[in-house]
Coordinates of C-alpha atoms and ligand atoms in Angstrom, one line a residue:
M87 CA 0.0 0.1 -0.1
S88 CA 2.0 3.3 -1.4
R89 CA 0.1 5.6 1.0
T90 CA 1.6 4.0 4.5
T91 CA 5.1 3.9 2.9
R92 CA 5.4 7.4 1.7
K93 CA 7.9 9.4 4.0
T94 CA 8.5 12.9 2.6
G95 CA 6.3 15.6 1.3
A96 CA 3.7 17.9 2.8
K97 CA 1.0 16.1 4.8
E98 CA -2.6 15.6 3.0
R99 CA -5.6 17.1 4.2
V100 CA -8.2 14.6 5.4
D101 CA -11.8 15.2 6.9
L102 CA -11.4 12.9 9.7
L103 CA -8.7 10.8 11.4
I104 CA -9.5 7.8 14.0
A105 CA -6.1 7.3 15.9
N106 CA -4.6 5.0 18.5
A107 CA -7.1 2.5 18.1
E108 CA -6.1 -0.6 20.7
E109 CA -7.1 -2.8 17.8
L110 CA -8.1 -2.0 14.2
L111 CA -9.9 -4.7 12.7
T112 CA -9.4 -4.0 9.1
L113 CA -10.4 -7.4 7.6
R114 CA -8.4 -6.2 4.3
G115 CA -6.1 -8.7 1.9
G116 CA -8.8 -11.6 1.7
P117 CA -10.0 -13.2 -1.1
E118 CA -12.5 -11.5 -3.6
K119 CA -15.1 -13.8 -2.8
P120 CA -17.1 -14.5 0.5
R121 CA -14.8 -16.2 3.4
S122 CA -14.9 -19.7 4.3
G123 CA -12.9 -22.1 6.6
K124 CA -10.0 -21.0 8.5
E125 CA -10.3 -17.2 6.2
M126 CA -12.7 -16.3 8.6
R127 CA -10.4 -16.1 11.8
E128 CA -8.2 -13.5 9.9
L129 CA -9.3 -10.1 10.8
A130 CA -5.8 -8.4 9.6
I131 CA -5.4 -6.5 13.0
V132 CA -3.4 -3.4 13.1
R133 CA -2.5 -2.6 17.0
D134 CA -2.3 1.3 17.7
G135 CA -4.1 1.5 14.4
A136 CA -5.6 4.6 12.6
V137 CA -7.9 5.3 9.7
A138 CA -8.1 8.6 7.3
V139 CA -11.3 9.6 6.1
R140 CA -12.1 12.2 3.5
D141 CA -15.3 12.7 1.0
G142 CA -16.9 9.9 2.5
R143 CA -14.0 7.2 1.7
I144 CA -10.9 5.6 3.5
L145 CA -8.0 7.6 2.3
G146 CA -5.3 5.5 4.4
I147 CA -5.3 2.9 7.1
G148 CA -2.3 1.7 8.9
T149 CA -0.6 2.3 12.4
T150 CA -1.2 5.5 13.8
K151 CA 2.5 6.6 13.6
D152 CA 2.4 6.1 9.4
I153 CA -0.8 7.5 9.4
L154 CA -0.4 11.0 11.3
R155 CA 2.9 11.3 9.2
Q156 CA 1.2 11.5 5.8
F157 CA -2.2 12.8 6.8
K158 CA -3.3 15.9 8.8
G159 CA -7.1 16.1 9.9
G160 CA -9.9 18.2 10.5
Y161 CA -11.7 16.2 13.0
I162 CA -9.9 13.8 15.0
I163 CA -11.2 10.8 17.2
S164 CA -9.2 9.2 19.6
A165 CA -9.8 5.3 20.0
Q166 CA -7.3 4.6 22.7
G167 CA -8.4 1.7 24.8
K168 CA -11.0 0.8 21.8
T169 CA -11.7 -1.4 18.8
V170 CA -12.3 -0.1 15.5
L171 CA -14.1 -2.3 12.8
P172 CA -16.3 -1.9 10.1
G173 CA -19.6 -0.8 10.5
F174 CA -22.0 -4.2 11.0
I175 CA -24.1 -5.3 8.2
D176 CA -27.2 -7.2 8.9
P177 CA -28.3 -9.3 5.9
H178 CA -31.7 -10.7 7.1
T179 CA -34.2 -8.5 8.5
H180 CA -38.3 -7.9 8.1
L181 CA -37.8 -4.3 8.7
V182 CA -41.0 -2.8 7.7
F183 CA -44.3 -4.1 9.6
A184 CA -46.9 -2.6 11.7
G185 CA -48.0 -3.9 15.0
S186 CA -46.5 -6.3 17.6
R187 CA -47.2 -9.7 19.1
E188 CA -46.2 -9.7 22.4
D189 CA -49.3 -11.4 23.6
E190 CA -48.5 -14.3 21.1
F191 CA -45.0 -14.2 22.9
E192 CA -46.6 -15.4 26.0
M193 CA -48.5 -17.9 24.6
R194 CA -45.3 -19.1 23.1
V195 CA -43.6 -19.1 26.5
A196 CA -46.4 -21.2 27.7
G197 CA -45.8 -23.9 24.9
T198 CA -47.9 -22.9 21.9
S199 CA -45.7 -23.4 18.8
Y200 CA -45.3 -20.9 15.9
M201 CA -46.8 -23.2 13.2
E202 CA -49.8 -23.7 15.6
L203 CA -50.2 -19.9 16.0
T204 CA -49.9 -19.5 12.5
S205 CA -52.4 -21.9 11.1
S206 CA -55.1 -20.4 13.9
G207 CA -54.6 -16.7 12.0
G208 CA -51.8 -15.4 14.3
G209 CA -47.9 -15.2 13.4
A210 CA -46.9 -13.6 10.2
L211 CA -50.5 -13.5 9.2
R212 CA -51.8 -11.2 11.9
T213 CA -48.8 -8.9 11.3
A214 CA -49.7 -9.0 7.9
K215 CA -53.2 -8.0 8.4
E216 CA -52.0 -4.9 10.7
T217 CA -49.3 -3.9 7.9
R218 CA -52.1 -3.8 5.3
S219 CA -54.1 -1.4 7.0
A220 CA -51.3 0.9 7.7
R221 CA -50.6 3.8 6.1
L222 CA -47.5 4.3 4.0
E223 CA -46.1 7.3 6.2
K224 CA -46.8 5.2 9.2
L225 CA -44.7 2.4 7.9
V226 CA -41.8 4.7 7.4
E227 CA -41.8 6.3 10.6
L228 CA -41.5 3.0 12.3
G229 CA -38.7 1.8 9.9
L230 CA -36.9 5.0 10.9
E231 CA -37.1 4.3 14.7
R232 CA -35.8 0.7 14.1
L233 CA -33.0 2.0 11.9
D234 CA -32.0 4.5 14.9
A235 CA -32.0 1.4 17.3
M236 CA -29.7 -0.6 14.6
L237 CA -27.5 2.2 13.6
S238 CA -26.8 2.8 17.4
H239 CA -25.5 -0.5 17.8
G240 CA -23.3 -0.2 15.0
T241 CA -25.3 -1.6 11.9
T242 CA -24.3 0.8 9.0
T243 CA -26.1 -1.1 6.4
V244 CA -29.2 -3.7 6.3
E245 CA -31.2 -5.7 4.1
A246 CA -35.2 -5.5 4.3
K247 CA -37.8 -8.0 3.1
S248 CA -41.1 -7.3 2.5
G249 CA -43.9 -10.1 3.1
Y250 CA -46.2 -8.9 5.4
G251 CA -48.3 -7.3 2.4
L252 CA -49.1 -10.5 0.5
T253 CA -51.2 -8.5 -2.0
T254 CA -49.7 -6.9 -5.1
S255 CA -50.4 -3.5 -3.8
D256 CA -49.4 -3.8 0.1
E257 CA -45.9 -5.5 -1.4
L258 CA -45.3 -2.3 -3.4
K259 CA -46.5 -0.2 -0.2
I260 CA -43.7 -2.1 1.7
L261 CA -41.1 -1.9 -0.9
E262 CA -42.0 2.1 -1.6
A263 CA -41.7 2.4 2.3
T264 CA -38.1 0.5 2.1
R265 CA -37.3 2.9 -0.8
R266 CA -37.8 6.0 1.3
L267 CA -36.1 4.6 4.5
N268 CA -32.7 4.1 2.5
Q269 CA -33.4 7.7 1.2
L270 CA -34.3 9.3 4.4
H271 CA -31.9 7.4 7.0
S272 CA -28.1 7.3 6.8
V273 CA -28.2 3.5 7.3
N274 CA -28.0 1.8 3.7
V275 CA -31.4 -0.2 2.9
V276 CA -31.2 -3.2 0.3
S277 CA -34.7 -4.4 -0.5
T278 CA -35.5 -7.7 -1.1
L279 CA -39.3 -8.8 -2.6
M280 CA -40.7 -11.9 -0.4
G281 CA -44.2 -11.7 -1.7
A282 CA -44.0 -15.5 -0.7
R283 CA -43.8 -15.3 2.9
A284 CA -47.0 -16.7 3.8
V285 CA -50.2 -17.8 1.9
P286 CA -52.9 -14.9 2.8
P287 CA -56.1 -16.3 4.0
E288 CA -58.1 -15.4 1.1
Y289 CA -56.0 -18.0 -1.0
H290 CA -56.2 -20.5 1.9
N291 CA -58.1 -23.1 -0.4
N292 CA -55.9 -22.2 -3.6
P293 CA -52.4 -21.7 -2.8
K294 CA -51.4 -22.2 -6.2
E295 CA -53.4 -19.2 -7.2
F296 CA -51.4 -17.2 -4.8
V297 CA -48.2 -18.8 -6.4
N298 CA -49.6 -17.5 -9.7
L299 CA -50.0 -13.9 -8.2
V300 CA -46.4 -13.8 -7.2
L301 CA -45.5 -15.1 -10.3
T302 CA -47.4 -12.9 -13.0
E303 CA -47.8 -10.1 -11.1
M304 CA -45.7 -9.3 -8.0
I305 CA -42.3 -10.1 -9.6
P306 CA -42.9 -8.0 -13.0
R307 CA -44.0 -4.9 -11.2
V308 CA -41.7 -5.1 -8.4
A309 CA -39.0 -5.6 -11.0
D310 CA -40.4 -2.8 -13.3
R311 CA -40.3 -0.2 -10.9
G312 CA -37.0 -1.1 -9.6
L313 CA -38.1 -1.7 -6.1
A314 CA -36.1 -4.8 -5.0
E315 CA -32.7 -6.2 -5.8
F316 CA -33.4 -9.7 -4.5
C317 CA -36.2 -11.8 -4.1
D318 CA -37.0 -14.6 -1.3
V319 CA -39.3 -17.5 -0.5
F320 CA -40.2 -19.0 2.7
C321 CA -39.6 -22.5 1.9
E322 CA -41.3 -24.6 4.5
R323 CA -44.1 -27.1 5.2
G324 CA -47.3 -24.9 5.7
A325 CA -45.8 -22.2 3.4
F326 CA -44.0 -22.7 0.3
S327 CA -42.8 -26.1 -1.1
L328 CA -39.6 -26.9 -3.0
E329 CA -41.4 -26.9 -6.5
Q330 CA -43.0 -23.8 -5.9
T331 CA -40.0 -22.3 -4.6
K332 CA -37.9 -23.0 -7.3
Q333 CA -40.6 -21.6 -9.6
I334 CA -40.7 -18.5 -8.1
L335 CA -36.8 -18.0 -7.6
V336 CA -36.2 -18.8 -11.3
K337 CA -38.9 -16.4 -12.4
G338 CA -37.5 -13.6 -10.1
K339 CA -34.0 -14.2 -11.5
A340 CA -35.1 -13.8 -15.1
A341 CA -36.6 -10.6 -14.3
G342 CA -33.4 -9.5 -12.4
L343 CA -34.0 -10.1 -9.1
K344 CA -31.2 -12.3 -7.0
P345 CA -32.4 -15.4 -5.6
K346 CA -32.6 -15.8 -1.5
I347 CA -34.4 -18.4 0.2
H348 CA -35.5 -19.1 3.8
A349 CA -34.4 -22.5 4.1
D350 CA -34.8 -25.8 6.5
E351 CA -36.1 -23.3 9.3
F352 CA -38.3 -25.6 10.9
S353 CA -37.9 -29.1 9.1
Q354 CA -35.5 -30.6 6.9
L355 CA -37.4 -30.1 3.7
G356 CA -34.6 -29.8 1.4
G357 CA -34.3 -26.1 0.9
A358 CA -30.5 -25.9 1.1
E359 CA -30.4 -28.4 -1.6
I360 CA -32.9 -26.1 -4.1
A361 CA -30.9 -23.0 -3.0
A362 CA -28.0 -24.9 -4.4
D363 CA -29.7 -26.0 -7.7
V364 CA -31.0 -22.3 -8.4
G365 CA -27.7 -20.9 -7.6
A366 CA -29.1 -18.5 -4.8
V367 CA -27.2 -15.8 -3.5
S368 CA -27.7 -17.0 0.2
A369 CA -29.7 -19.7 2.0
E370 CA -30.9 -18.4 5.4
H371 CA -31.9 -20.2 8.6
L372 CA -30.5 -23.7 7.5
V373 CA -31.3 -25.1 11.0
Y374 CA -32.3 -28.4 10.0
S375 CA -30.3 -28.6 6.9
S376 CA -29.0 -32.0 5.8
I377 CA -25.5 -32.7 5.4
E378 CA -25.9 -33.3 1.6
G379 CA -27.5 -29.8 1.6
I380 CA -24.7 -28.4 3.2
K381 CA -22.0 -29.6 1.0
A382 CA -24.2 -28.8 -2.2
L383 CA -24.4 -24.8 -0.8
A384 CA -20.3 -25.2 -0.5
R385 CA -20.0 -26.4 -4.1
K386 CA -22.2 -23.8 -5.5
G387 CA -20.4 -20.9 -3.3
V388 CA -23.9 -20.2 -1.6
I389 CA -23.6 -18.2 1.5
A390 CA -25.3 -19.5 4.5
V391 CA -27.2 -16.6 6.4
L392 CA -27.2 -17.7 9.9
L393 CA -29.8 -16.4 12.7
P394 CA -29.3 -17.6 15.9
A395 CA -31.3 -14.8 17.5
A396 CA -34.2 -16.1 15.3
A397 CA -33.8 -19.7 16.7
F398 CA -33.1 -18.4 20.2
S399 CA -36.6 -16.1 20.2
L400 CA -38.8 -18.9 18.9
M401 CA -37.2 -21.2 21.4
L402 CA -36.4 -24.0 18.8
G403 CA -34.0 -25.5 21.2
R404 CA -31.8 -26.1 18.2
Y405 CA -29.0 -23.8 16.0
A406 CA -27.5 -24.0 12.7
N407 CA -24.6 -26.6 12.5
A408 CA -22.1 -23.7 11.9
R409 CA -19.2 -25.7 12.8
L410 CA -20.0 -28.4 10.0
M411 CA -20.7 -25.6 7.8
L412 CA -17.2 -24.0 8.5
D413 CA -15.5 -27.5 8.0
S414 CA -17.5 -27.8 4.5
G415 CA -15.9 -24.7 3.3
L416 CA -19.3 -22.9 3.2
P417 CA -19.2 -19.1 4.0
I418 CA -21.0 -18.0 6.9
A419 CA -23.0 -14.7 7.4
L420 CA -24.9 -13.5 10.3
G421 CA -27.9 -11.4 10.5
T422 CA -30.5 -10.6 13.2
G423 CA -33.8 -11.9 11.7
F424 CA -35.2 -9.0 12.8
D425 CA -39.1 -9.2 12.6
A426 CA -42.2 -9.4 14.9
D427 CA -41.0 -12.4 16.2
C428 CA -37.6 -11.8 16.9
W429 CA -37.3 -8.1 17.7
V430 CA -33.9 -7.6 18.3
E431 CA -31.4 -4.9 16.3
S432 CA -28.2 -5.6 17.7
Q433 CA -25.6 -7.5 15.7
Q434 CA -23.5 -7.3 18.8
L435 CA -26.1 -9.6 20.5
V436 CA -26.2 -11.9 17.7
I437 CA -22.4 -12.7 17.8
A438 CA -22.4 -13.4 21.4
M439 CA -25.2 -15.9 20.6
A440 CA -23.2 -17.4 17.7
C441 CA -20.4 -18.0 19.9
R442 CA -22.4 -19.5 22.6
F443 CA -24.6 -21.4 20.7
M444 CA -23.1 -22.1 17.1
H445 CA -19.6 -22.5 18.7
M446 CA -18.3 -19.8 16.1
T447 CA -15.0 -17.7 17.5
P448 CA -15.5 -14.2 18.0
A449 CA -13.2 -13.7 15.0
E450 CA -15.5 -15.8 12.5
A451 CA -18.6 -14.1 13.8
I452 CA -17.1 -10.4 13.1
T453 CA -16.2 -11.7 9.6
A454 CA -19.9 -13.3 9.3
A455 CA -21.3 -9.9 10.3
T456 CA -19.3 -7.6 8.3
I457 CA -17.4 -8.7 4.8
N458 CA -19.5 -11.9 4.5
A459 CA -22.6 -10.1 5.2
A460 CA -21.7 -7.7 2.5
Y461 CA -21.4 -10.6 0.3
A462 CA -24.7 -11.6 1.1
V463 CA -26.5 -8.3 0.2
N464 CA -23.8 -7.5 -3.0
R465 CA -22.1 -4.6 -1.2
A466 CA -18.9 -6.3 -0.5
S467 CA -17.4 -4.0 -3.3
E468 CA -18.3 -0.9 -1.1
V469 CA -18.4 -2.1 2.6
G470 CA -17.3 -4.8 5.1
T471 CA -13.8 -4.3 5.3
L472 CA -11.6 -1.2 6.2
E473 CA -9.3 -0.6 2.9
V474 CA -8.4 2.4 1.1
G475 CA -11.0 3.4 -1.5
K476 CA -14.2 1.5 0.6
R477 CA -16.9 3.4 2.0
A478 CA -16.0 5.0 5.5
D479 CA -18.9 2.6 7.5
I480 CA -16.6 2.5 10.6
L481 CA -17.4 1.6 14.3
V482 CA -15.7 2.3 17.6
L483 CA -16.3 -0.3 20.2
N484 CA -15.8 0.4 23.9
V485 CA -13.8 -2.8 24.4
P486 CA -10.1 -2.9 23.9
N487 CA -9.7 -6.0 21.8
H488 CA -12.1 -8.1 19.3
S489 CA -12.2 -11.2 21.8
F490 CA -14.7 -8.8 23.8
I491 CA -17.1 -8.6 21.0
G492 CA -19.5 -11.9 21.8
Y493 CA -17.6 -12.1 25.4
R494 CA -19.6 -8.7 26.8
F495 CA -23.0 -8.9 25.9
G496 CA -26.5 -7.4 26.8
G497 CA -25.5 -4.0 26.8
N498 CA -24.4 -1.7 23.8
L499 CA -20.5 -1.4 23.3
T500 CA -20.9 1.2 20.6
D501 CA -18.8 4.1 21.4
K502 CA -19.1 6.1 18.0
V503 CA -20.5 5.0 14.5
I504 CA -19.3 6.8 11.2
K505 CA -21.2 6.6 8.2
N506 CA -20.1 7.7 5.2
G507 CA -17.2 9.4 6.8
R508 CA -19.6 11.4 9.1
L509 CA -19.9 10.7 12.9
V510 CA -23.8 9.8 13.2
V511 CA -23.7 8.4 16.6
D512 CA -21.6 9.2 19.8
R513 CA -22.6 7.6 22.9
E514 CA -19.8 9.2 24.8
K515 CA -21.4 12.7 24.4
Q516 CA -24.7 11.3 26.0
G517 CA -24.0 12.8 29.5
E518 CA -23.1 11.1 33.0
P519 CA -26.1 9.0 34.2
V520 CA -27.6 10.2 37.1
F521 CA -28.1 7.8 39.9
M522 CA -31.4 8.8 41.7
N523 CA -30.7 6.7 45.0
K524 CA -27.3 8.1 45.5
T525 CA -27.2 9.7 49.1
E526 CA -25.0 12.6 50.0
Ligands
LIG765 ZN1 -36.7 -13.9 7.5

């Protein structure tokens, strides 16, 4: 890297310098594809690291000594005692929905299964009903609040799936809300059409006709209006069959929507095999996937998007077999799975769960929540690592090294979030807490 070796001449002026990071996790120098196996443990750490930023891009990265010799900044952030890394990318959310289902949560705690709730009109179908009756402006307002929470936990890019509309006009409304959220909020929002999230009640006796609606109306209209980049299907018993899933993903692909799939979340239906078959970008959940399915995904270079918080929230008592996936050379990305059943905005917590429930190391989980997640949403050339030329989406965490990410959990480790080179979250400036019970 020429910029870190130049020793003479005037210092170049930059907008922002982040200096003295205890650990700077660059994740640079990896392969030009999603990382797998041992590559997922390589964080390319610079100790006493610094980053120079101008016009929203990374201009220099290296040791503090080298960077301060070459650049002078405008704004300087001291990251002494802290860990600096790429902003998190959350590759699986259902960001836009109305209402909440805390009453169902109480029923699930008492033993009712998710599929039982769905078959009695609860679950996703109830959220769909509430989302259908919500105005576009309301959905945008709710989305903005959720993006604020995600950003404060260090997420700078998020994927958002539709699927709580289940009519063409309501799916378009959700995707339009998603488009506005991307414009209004500093978090980048990547849009996915998931018209086949559930069979709505009006098609209960004729699910084939609903699949037909997705094929002939939703996909063409969404593609025409450029409202989504990806197409996703809930492939599961009681939702969409392997054959229907394939039909929808193939049609979406022909219309320019890259395929994703919700596979093997509640049973071993063979969704992983279908994902490999259609050449999906990612297969998501994979809690019950077969060994053959995992190997097929690895052969085809499909990314496994794992959602331990979803399995935790639904109390499945089981998690995806991440170690087998890593041994099979399957790249893993991690997402929150944020939706009305899994209301979690924090990739920090997801990493803590991935370490404990799926035995991923903190380094593997960090790779999964940054560069591999960037690949899962087709943004790896822009974000996911800290390298010269990439967008300056940078997270400063209030911990001295990367092993703390996952180790310390339940709170928010964020100190600062920089988005496109701008400081957008500064938790250091929130003031001192007030302890009401303190006596003089
Ligand atoms: Zn999902």
